[in-house]
Coordinates of C-alpha atoms in Angstrom, one line a residue:
M1 CA 118.8 121.8 111.9
R2 CA 122.3 120.8 112.6
S3 CA 123.7 117.7 110.9
V4 CA 123.4 114.4 112.7
Q5 CA 127.0 113.2 113.1
S6 CA 128.3 109.7 113.2
S7 CA 130.0 110.4 116.5
H8 CA 126.7 109.8 118.2
F9 CA 127.0 106.1 117.4
T10 CA 130.5 105.2 118.3
D11 CA 129.2 102.2 120.2
G12 CA 128.0 100.5 117.0
S13 CA 124.3 101.2 117.6
L14 CA 123.6 103.2 114.4
P15 CA 120.2 102.0 113.0
V16 CA 120.6 100.1 109.7
F17 CA 117.7 100.1 107.3
V18 CA 117.4 97.0 105.1
F19 CA 114.6 95.5 103.1
P20 CA 113.6 92.7 103.2
N21 CA 114.4 91.6 106.8
S22 CA 114.8 88.0 105.8
L23 CA 115.4 85.9 102.7
T24 CA 113.6 82.7 101.6
F25 CA 114.9 80.5 98.7
Y26 CA 112.8 77.7 97.2
V27 CA 114.5 74.8 95.5
D28 CA 111.7 74.3 93.0
D29 CA 111.3 78.0 92.2
Q30 CA 114.2 79.3 90.2
A31 CA 112.9 82.9 90.4
T32 CA 113.8 82.9 94.1
H33 CA 117.4 81.7 93.6
K34 CA 118.3 85.4 93.2
Q35 CA 117.4 87.8 96.0
V36 CA 117.8 91.6 96.3
L37 CA 118.6 93.4 99.5
T38 CA 117.9 97.2 99.5
V39 CA 120.0 99.2 101.9
Y40 CA 119.0 102.8 102.6
N41 CA 121.2 105.6 104.0
P42 CA 119.0 108.3 105.6
Y43 CA 122.0 110.1 107.1
E44 CA 123.9 113.2 106.1
F45 CA 127.3 111.4 105.8
L46 CA 128.7 108.8 103.4
L47 CA 128.4 105.2 104.5
R48 CA 130.6 102.2 103.6
F49 CA 129.0 98.8 103.8
K50 CA 130.2 95.2 103.9
V51 CA 128.1 92.0 103.7
L52 CA 129.3 88.9 105.6
C53 CA 127.7 85.4 105.5
T54 CA 127.9 82.3 107.7
A55 CA 128.1 80.1 104.5
P56 CA 130.0 82.0 101.8
S57 CA 130.5 78.9 99.8
R58 CA 126.8 78.6 99.1
Y59 CA 126.2 82.2 98.1
L60 CA 127.4 84.8 95.6
V61 CA 127.0 88.4 96.8
V62 CA 127.4 90.9 94.0
D63 CA 129.2 94.0 95.2
A64 CA 129.6 92.8 98.8
E65 CA 131.4 96.0 99.7
G66 CA 130.7 99.5 98.6
L67 CA 129.5 103.1 99.4
I68 CA 126.1 104.6 99.9
K69 CA 125.7 108.3 99.3
P70 CA 123.7 110.4 101.9
R71 CA 119.9 110.1 101.5
C72 CA 120.3 107.3 98.9
C73 CA 119.8 103.6 98.7
I74 CA 121.6 100.7 97.0
D75 CA 120.6 97.2 95.9
I76 CA 122.7 94.2 96.8
V77 CA 122.1 91.1 94.7
I78 CA 122.5 87.7 96.4
R79 CA 122.5 84.4 94.5
H80 CA 122.3 80.9 95.9
T81 CA 124.9 78.9 94.0
A82 CA 124.4 75.5 95.5
I83 CA 120.7 75.3 96.0
Q84 CA 120.2 71.9 94.4
S85 CA 122.5 70.2 96.8
T86 CA 121.3 72.1 99.9
L87 CA 119.3 70.3 102.5
S88 CA 115.7 71.5 103.0
D89 CA 115.2 73.9 105.9
Q90 CA 118.8 75.0 105.7
H91 CA 119.3 78.2 107.8
D92 CA 122.1 80.7 107.2
K93 CA 122.7 84.3 108.1
F94 CA 123.9 87.4 106.4
R95 CA 125.3 90.3 108.5
L96 CA 125.5 93.8 107.1
H97 CA 128.1 96.1 108.7
V98 CA 128.1 99.9 108.0
F99 CA 131.0 102.3 108.6
E100 CA 131.5 105.9 108.1
H101 CA 133.6 106.4 104.9
G102 CA 137.3 106.4 105.8
V103 CA 136.8 104.9 109.3
D104 CA 137.2 101.2 110.2
K105 CA 135.1 101.2 113.3
V106 CA 131.6 99.6 112.8
L107 CA 128.8 102.2 113.3
G108 CA 125.9 99.7 113.0
K109 CA 125.1 96.2 112.0
K110 CA 122.1 94.2 110.9
E111 CA 121.5 90.4 110.6
I112 CA 119.4 89.1 107.8
P113 CA 118.4 85.4 108.3
S114 CA 118.1 83.1 105.3
I115 CA 116.3 79.8 104.8
V116 CA 116.1 77.3 101.9
L117 CA 112.9 75.4 101.6
Q118 CA 112.2 72.5 99.2
S119 CA 109.0 73.7 97.8
R120 CA 106.3 76.3 98.3
S121 CA 103.2 75.1 100.1
K122 CA 100.0 75.1 98.1
Q123 CA 98.7 78.0 100.0
E124 CA 101.9 80.0 99.4
K125 CA 101.8 79.2 95.6
E126 CA 98.2 80.4 95.4
K127 CA 99.1 83.5 97.4
S128 CA 102.1 84.1 95.1
K129 CA 99.9 83.7 92.0
K130 CA 97.3 86.0 93.4
L131 CA 99.9 88.6 94.2
T132 CA 101.4 88.4 90.7
K133 CA 97.9 88.8 89.2
D134 CA 97.1 91.7 91.4
R135 CA 100.3 93.4 90.5
T136 CA 99.6 92.9 86.8
V137 CA 96.1 94.3 87.2
R138 CA 97.4 97.3 89.1
F139 CA 100.1 97.8 86.4
E140 CA 97.5 97.7 83.6
N141 CA 95.2 100.1 85.5
K142 CA 98.1 102.4 86.2
T143 CA 99.1 102.4 82.6
D144 CA 95.6 103.2 81.4
H145 CA 95.3 105.9 84.0
S146 CA 98.7 107.4 82.9
L147 CA 97.6 107.4 79.3
L148 CA 94.3 109.0 80.2
S149 CA 96.1 111.6 82.3
D150 CA 98.4 112.4 79.4
Q151 CA 95.5 112.9 77.1
Q152 CA 93.6 115.1 79.5
G153 CA 96.7 117.0 80.5
T154 CA 96.4 116.2 84.2
G155 CA 99.3 115.2 86.4
Y156 CA 99.7 113.1 89.5
S157 CA 98.5 114.6 92.7
P158 CA 99.5 113.1 96.1
S159 CA 96.8 112.3 98.6
I160 CA 96.2 114.6 101.6
W161 CA 97.7 111.9 103.9
V162 CA 101.0 111.9 102.0
V163 CA 101.2 115.7 102.2
L164 CA 100.4 115.7 105.9
L165 CA 103.1 113.0 106.5
T166 CA 105.6 115.0 104.6
F167 CA 104.9 118.1 106.6
V168 CA 105.1 116.2 109.9
C169 CA 108.5 114.7 109.0
I170 CA 109.8 118.1 107.9
A171 CA 108.6 119.7 111.1
A172 CA 110.2 116.9 113.2
L173 CA 113.5 117.6 111.4
M174 CA 113.3 121.3 112.2
L175 CA 112.7 120.7 115.9
P176 CA 115.7 121.0 118.3
L177 CA 117.5 118.0 119.7
Q178 CA 117.1 117.0 123.4
E179 CA 120.8 118.0 124.0
E180 CA 119.8 121.5 123.0
Q181 CA 117.3 122.0 125.8
S182 CA 117.9 125.1 127.9
T183 CA 116.0 127.1 130.5
T184 CA 115.5 129.9 128.0
S185 CA 113.9 127.7 125.4
K186 CA 110.3 128.6 124.5
L187 CA 109.5 125.1 123.4
P188 CA 108.3 122.5 125.9
S189 CA 110.6 119.5 126.6
Y190 CA 108.5 117.0 124.6
L191 CA 109.2 119.0 121.4
H192 CA 112.9 118.4 121.8
L193 CA 113.5 115.2 119.9
S194 CA 116.1 112.5 120.2
V195 CA 118.6 111.7 117.5
T196 CA 116.8 108.4 116.8
Q197 CA 113.4 110.1 116.4
K198 CA 115.0 112.5 113.9
L199 CA 116.6 109.6 112.0
V200 CA 113.2 107.9 111.7
A201 CA 111.6 111.1 110.4
A202 CA 114.4 111.5 107.9
F203 CA 114.0 107.9 106.8
I204 CA 110.3 108.2 106.3
L205 CA 110.7 111.5 104.4
G206 CA 113.2 109.9 102.1
L207 CA 110.9 107.0 101.3
V208 CA 108.0 109.4 100.6
T209 CA 110.2 111.6 98.4
M210 CA 111.4 108.5 96.4
A211 CA 107.8 107.3 96.0
L212 CA 106.7 110.8 94.7
L213 CA 109.6 110.9 92.3
K214 CA 108.7 107.5 90.9
K215 CA 105.1 108.7 90.4
H216 CA 106.4 111.6 88.3

């Protein structure tokens, strides 16, 4: 498959993959005063990023500019530095711009809304406690399972669905682009994928690969 070039997105429409899609800070929960944005680069070229904010005096963005290698991700730490003096329900926005390395023209952008709340609701607190408890139980079970696997000499084996998803993504990446359709092609037109469809397949394949590597 030929490389997907950044020239396809000179209009600034390059899809930008960020998690989470929004940030919520709670005044009474110090653990939320620091948030992490994960930006993934599923493309085959080096990306440069820059984080902007509508209220820069209230936030500290660690490494607001930098580079993301192809098929890699990077974590951006955001700290709220004036949360005690911030009014409840304060709304701000972060904007992530991505560029091809060495080029100043914006290839893509993503807005991440931010809100500051005074306190978690009772329901949210119970949900957070339950989530923390579930994560602890899963971690303990995973640790026990890992120890048992080591003792028995068995390794991690991905589920059939993960394997199928991997093969589907690889197959999608091997299919020709819509621009490569010709009268002599033996493949039907619906098997000629768009650039966006291939990018989605590459993104999913990257996530699956990262998950499998963590399992090992």
